[in-house]
Amino acid sequence: MAIEDTIEEIKKIIFKEKRMVIEFNSLSNYLQNTDDEEERKMINGQLDRLKNSLKEMNNQLLEKLESIDIPSKMEKPKEIALPKLKIKKPKYAEKLPEIDREILKRLKSKKKKAVKVALKKPSPYAKLASTLFANKVRDLIRQKKLESLEKDLIKSNINYTPISYISMLILTTIVAGFAGLILFVFFFFFNLSPLFPIITRATEDFGMRFLKTFWIIFAAPLATGLFMYFYPSLEKKSLEDKINQELPFATIHMAAISGAMIEPIKVFSIISATKEYPNLEKEFNKLLNEINIYGYDLVTALKSVAINSPSQKLAEIFNGLAMTITSGGSLYNFFEKRADNLLFSYRLDREKRTKSAETFMDIYISVVIAAPMILMLLLMMMKISGLGLSLSTSTITLLIVGAVSLINTIFLIFLQLKQPEAI
């Protein structure tokens, strides 16, 4: 073997030993800050394995050094042309994409700034609702009668405590009941018309008028209460979709960062500090708060945040990461495999959305273009022949324009809800 090849192998061995020493120091520091016996036992096992690996590396290094045959006498050349040494980048640096190296460089050079925390005061409406109904709501929560709503509130990241939100729900339903009563009185005596005069006095019998309008009294509070009850679950579903859109790309970054052999907690700190994943940032901040403020160890914090995570995929990553840390597995391999699976699911979801968009396009052409034309021709023929419902030309035009506008609005709202956010 040539001397150059032997020296190259010596460099590789020294670099591996350097990485082992860095990991050894990191685990030793972490061992001093944890009181969990199971975690201490696992870390001690990892330290023992690192010691044995270092011994093997040292033996290999000695063998390589002894194998180098240096001549005892060497003629001193007059001019020594020094070769240009090509510095080889570490393996973990090759794993990091350019964008991640720039992010890490920016984070290292960034100076710490004093962060001013602005406390958000509760609104007067929330204060009033809590004052009136907080005690009753506490009893309902203790009896676990609103357990599903409470879970949805926690997972949806709505800036209200369950007691405050449920109190607001009750108060808003009562207000909607009074509003429904006012609307009932109005429609009991008056009619609304699309033509002038818009408001006209009702001329029907009081009994018949009551049967037509009394449902407003119950519909207004019922619709308001149901909307506020199911709103947290809708918000949780929306947040889950946003997190699932960011998760594949964030997992790729976490895999690249974890290849640098740094502490697992630092992976979440770096991703959160980049500000590139706003929805995931909130979940990672919850995890960091569990560790830095409440004092939980990483494994316990991961399991706790997974329970209250709005995204099932993110919860699976947290639970899988907790098992990987406990068993002493490789974080890089874990994140890399999860990133591959998430990217595959992401591509399938994109393809599914494309097929759905094509289907909705066909439905839109049929409903918005063909159907109004056929309906307008039918109404005009009925008017000319005098059969069935006979409407004026202006009424038919107003009806068709209104129907097309309504259908277009519904389609736009639906497409906006189904459209994923751009990453």
Short mmCIF file of N, CA, C and O in Angstrom, two decimals, residues 22-84:
data_model
loop_
_atom_site.label_atom_id
_atom_site.label_comp_id
_atom_site.label_asym_id
_atom_site.label_seq_id
_atom_site.Cartn_x
_atom_site.Cartn_y
_atom_site.Cartn_z
N ILE A 22 -16.64 14.00 20.45
CA ILE A 22 -17.70 15.02 20.54
C ILE A 22 -18.99 14.40 21.07
O ILE A 22 -19.66 14.95 21.95
N GLU A 23 -19.36 13.23 20.53
CA GLU A 23 -20.56 12.56 21.00
C GLU A 23 -20.41 12.11 22.45
O GLU A 23 -21.36 12.18 23.24
N PHE A 24 -19.20 11.68 22.84
CA PHE A 24 -18.95 11.26 24.22
C PHE A 24 -19.16 12.42 25.18
O PHE A 24 -19.80 12.28 26.23
N ASN A 25 -18.62 13.60 24.82
CA ASN A 25 -18.81 14.78 25.67
C ASN A 25 -20.27 15.19 25.75
O ASN A 25 -20.77 15.58 26.81
N SER A 26 -20.98 15.10 24.63
CA SER A 26 -22.38 15.47 24.61
C SER A 26 -23.20 14.56 25.51
O SER A 26 -24.03 15.02 26.30
N LEU A 27 -22.96 13.25 25.41
CA LEU A 27 -23.71 12.31 26.25
C LEU A 27 -23.34 12.47 27.72
O LEU A 27 -24.19 12.33 28.61
N SER A 28 -22.07 12.77 28.00
CA SER A 28 -21.66 12.97 29.40
C SER A 28 -22.36 14.19 30.01
O SER A 28 -22.82 14.14 31.15
N ASN A 29 -22.44 15.27 29.25
CA ASN A 29 -23.15 16.46 29.74
C ASN A 29 -24.63 16.18 29.95
O ASN A 29 -25.24 16.64 30.92
N TYR A 30 -25.22 15.43 29.01
CA TYR A 30 -26.63 15.11 29.14
C TYR A 30 -26.87 14.20 30.35
O TYR A 30 -27.90 14.30 31.03
N LEU A 31 -25.91 13.30 30.63
CA LEU A 31 -26.04 12.38 31.76
C LEU A 31 -26.07 13.14 33.08
O LEU A 31 -26.75 12.74 34.03
N GLN A 32 -25.33 14.24 33.17
CA GLN A 32 -25.28 15.02 34.40
C GLN A 32 -26.59 15.77 34.66
O GLN A 32 -26.87 16.13 35.80
N ASN A 33 -27.39 16.00 33.61
CA ASN A 33 -28.60 16.82 33.75
C ASN A 33 -29.88 16.00 33.80
O ASN A 33 -30.96 16.57 33.79
N THR A 34 -29.78 14.68 33.82
CA THR A 34 -30.98 13.85 33.87
C THR A 34 -31.00 13.02 35.14
O THR A 34 -29.95 12.59 35.63
N ASP A 35 -32.21 12.82 35.67
CA ASP A 35 -32.40 12.02 36.88
C ASP A 35 -33.15 10.73 36.60
O ASP A 35 -33.40 9.95 37.52
N ASP A 36 -33.54 10.50 35.36
CA ASP A 36 -34.27 9.29 35.00
C ASP A 36 -33.30 8.10 34.98
O ASP A 36 -32.34 8.08 34.22
N GLU A 37 -33.59 7.10 35.84
CA GLU A 37 -32.69 5.97 35.96
C GLU A 37 -32.61 5.17 34.67
O GLU A 37 -31.54 4.71 34.26
N GLU A 38 -33.75 5.00 34.01
CA GLU A 38 -33.76 4.24 32.76
C GLU A 38 -32.94 4.96 31.68
O GLU A 38 -32.19 4.32 30.94
N GLU A 39 -33.07 6.28 31.63
CA GLU A 39 -32.33 7.05 30.65
C GLU A 39 -30.83 7.05 30.97
O GLU A 39 -29.99 6.96 30.07
N ARG A 40 -30.49 7.13 32.26
CA ARG A 40 -29.08 7.11 32.67
C ARG A 40 -28.45 5.75 32.31
O ARG A 40 -27.30 5.69 31.85
N LYS A 41 -29.22 4.70 32.48
CA LYS A 41 -28.71 3.37 32.15
C LYS A 41 -28.45 3.25 30.65
O LYS A 41 -27.44 2.70 30.22
N MET A 42 -29.37 3.81 29.86
CA MET A 42 -29.21 3.75 28.41
C MET A 42 -28.01 4.57 27.96
O MET A 42 -27.23 4.15 27.12
N ILE A 43 -27.82 5.75 28.56
CA ILE A 43 -26.70 6.62 28.18
C ILE A 43 -25.37 5.98 28.60
O ILE A 43 -24.38 6.04 27.86
N ASN A 44 -25.34 5.38 29.77
CA ASN A 44 -24.12 4.70 30.21
C ASN A 44 -23.74 3.56 29.25
O ASN A 44 -22.55 3.33 28.96
N GLY A 45 -24.76 2.84 28.75
CA GLY A 45 -24.49 1.81 27.75
C GLY A 45 -23.88 2.38 26.48
O GLY A 45 -22.95 1.80 25.91
N GLN A 46 -24.42 3.53 26.05
CA GLN A 46 -23.86 4.18 24.86
C GLN A 46 -22.43 4.64 25.10
O GLN A 46 -21.56 4.53 24.22
N LEU A 47 -22.15 5.15 26.31
CA LEU A 47 -20.79 5.59 26.64
C LEU A 47 -19.81 4.42 26.63
O LEU A 47 -18.67 4.55 26.16
N ASP A 48 -20.26 3.27 27.13
CA ASP A 48 -19.39 2.08 27.11
C ASP A 48 -19.08 1.65 25.68
O ASP A 48 -17.94 1.27 25.36
N ARG A 49 -20.10 1.69 24.83
CA ARG A 49 -19.87 1.32 23.44
C ARG A 49 -18.90 2.29 22.75
O ARG A 49 -18.06 1.88 21.94
N LEU A 50 -19.02 3.58 23.10
CA LEU A 50 -18.11 4.56 22.52
C LEU A 50 -16.67 4.32 22.99
O LEU A 50 -15.71 4.47 22.22
N LYS A 51 -16.50 3.95 24.27
CA LYS A 51 -15.16 3.66 24.79
C LYS A 51 -14.53 2.49 24.04
O LYS A 51 -13.36 2.54 23.65
N ASN A 52 -15.33 1.42 23.85
CA ASN A 52 -14.80 0.26 23.13
C ASN A 52 -14.45 0.62 21.69
O ASN A 52 -13.43 0.17 21.14
N SER A 53 -15.30 1.45 21.06
CA SER A 53 -15.01 1.86 19.68
C SER A 53 -13.74 2.70 19.61
O SER A 53 -12.94 2.57 18.68
N LEU A 54 -13.54 3.57 20.61
CA LEU A 54 -12.33 4.39 20.63
C LEU A 54 -11.08 3.53 20.79
O LEU A 54 -10.04 3.79 20.16
N LYS A 55 -11.18 2.48 21.62
CA LYS A 55 -10.03 1.59 21.79
C LYS A 55 -9.70 0.88 20.47
O LYS A 55 -8.53 0.76 20.09
N GLU A 56 -10.75 0.42 19.77
CA GLU A 56 -10.50 -0.25 18.49
C GLU A 56 -9.89 0.72 17.48
O GLU A 56 -8.99 0.36 16.73
N MET A 57 -10.39 1.94 17.47
CA MET A 57 -9.85 2.94 16.54
C MET A 57 -8.38 3.25 16.85
O MET A 57 -7.56 3.43 15.94
N ASN A 58 -8.06 3.34 18.14
CA ASN A 58 -6.67 3.60 18.53
C ASN A 58 -5.75 2.46 18.09
O ASN A 58 -4.62 2.69 17.63
N ASN A 59 -6.22 1.22 18.24
CA ASN A 59 -5.41 0.07 17.80
C ASN A 59 -5.18 0.12 16.29
O ASN A 59 -4.07 -0.15 15.80
N GLN A 60 -6.25 0.46 15.55
CA GLN A 60 -6.10 0.58 14.09
C GLN A 60 -5.14 1.70 13.73
O GLN A 60 -4.33 1.58 12.80
N LEU A 61 -5.21 2.81 14.49
CA LEU A 61 -4.32 3.93 14.22
C LEU A 61 -2.86 3.55 14.45
O LEU A 61 -1.97 3.90 13.65
N LEU A 62 -2.58 2.81 15.53
CA LEU A 62 -1.21 2.38 15.81
C LEU A 62 -0.70 1.44 14.71
O LEU A 62 0.46 1.52 14.29
N GLU A 63 -1.57 0.54 14.24
CA GLU A 63 -1.16 -0.37 13.17
C GLU A 63 -0.81 0.39 11.90
O GLU A 63 0.16 0.09 11.22
N LYS A 64 -1.62 1.40 11.57
CA LYS A 64 -1.36 2.18 10.36
C LYS A 64 -0.07 2.98 10.50
O LYS A 64 0.71 3.10 9.54
N LEU A 65 0.17 3.54 11.70
CA LEU A 65 1.39 4.31 11.90
C LEU A 65 2.62 3.42 11.81
O LEU A 65 3.67 3.82 11.26
N GLU A 66 2.52 2.20 12.36
CA GLU A 66 3.67 1.30 12.32
C GLU A 66 3.94 0.78 10.91
O GLU A 66 5.06 0.38 10.57
N SER A 67 2.88 0.74 10.09
CA SER A 67 3.06 0.21 8.73
C SER A 67 3.74 1.19 7.79
O SER A 67 4.15 0.81 6.69
N ILE A 68 3.86 2.46 8.21
CA ILE A 68 4.51 3.45 7.36
C ILE A 68 6.03 3.24 7.44
O ILE A 68 6.62 3.29 8.53
N ASP A 69 6.63 3.02 6.31
CA ASP A 69 8.09 2.80 6.25
C ASP A 69 8.75 4.09 5.79
O ASP A 69 8.68 4.46 4.61
N ILE A 70 9.39 4.78 6.75
CA ILE A 70 10.05 6.06 6.44
C ILE A 70 11.54 5.79 6.25
O ILE A 70 12.21 5.21 7.12
N PRO A 71 12.13 6.15 5.13
CA PRO A 71 13.58 5.92 4.91
C PRO A 71 14.42 6.66 5.95
O PRO A 71 14.06 7.75 6.40
N SER A 72 15.50 6.00 6.34
CA SER A 72 16.36 6.60 7.37
C SER A 72 17.16 7.78 6.83
O SER A 72 17.45 8.73 7.54
N LYS A 73 17.53 7.69 5.54
CA LYS A 73 18.29 8.78 4.95
C LYS A 73 17.52 9.32 3.76
O LYS A 73 17.07 8.58 2.90
N MET A 74 17.39 10.60 3.75
CA MET A 74 16.66 11.25 2.66
C MET A 74 17.49 12.41 2.17
O MET A 74 18.02 13.20 2.96
N GLU A 75 17.66 12.46 0.85
CA GLU A 75 18.37 13.59 0.29
C GLU A 75 17.48 14.82 0.33
O GLU A 75 16.32 14.77 -0.05
N LYS A 76 18.04 15.88 0.81
CA LYS A 76 17.27 17.10 0.92
C LYS A 76 17.21 17.79 -0.43
O LYS A 76 18.22 18.18 -1.00
N PRO A 77 16.06 17.88 -0.99
CA PRO A 77 15.94 18.54 -2.30
C PRO A 77 16.18 20.02 -2.16
O PRO A 77 15.98 20.62 -1.13
N LYS A 78 16.67 20.56 -3.28
CA LYS A 78 16.93 22.00 -3.28
C LYS A 78 15.63 22.80 -3.20
O LYS A 78 15.54 23.78 -2.49
N GLU A 79 14.69 22.38 -3.98
CA GLU A 79 13.40 23.07 -3.97
C GLU A 79 12.31 22.03 -3.76
O GLU A 79 12.27 21.02 -4.46
N ILE A 80 11.51 22.29 -2.82
CA ILE A 80 10.40 21.38 -2.51
C ILE A 80 9.11 22.00 -3.02
O ILE A 80 8.74 23.11 -2.59
N ALA A 81 8.51 21.32 -3.94
CA ALA A 81 7.22 21.79 -4.47
C ALA A 81 6.11 21.18 -3.61
O ALA A 81 5.86 19.98 -3.66
N LEU A 82 5.56 22.02 -2.79
CA LEU A 82 4.50 21.54 -1.89
C LEU A 82 3.23 21.29 -2.68
O LEU A 82 2.75 22.17 -3.41
N PRO A 83 2.67 20.10 -2.56
CA PRO A 83 1.40 19.84 -3.28
C PRO A 83 0.26 20.58 -2.61
O PRO A 83 0.27 20.86 -1.42
N LYS A 84 -0.71 20.91 -3.42
CA LYS A 84 -1.91 21.57 -2.88
C LYS A 84 -2.77 20.52 -2.18
O LYS A 84 -3.23 19.57 -2.80
#
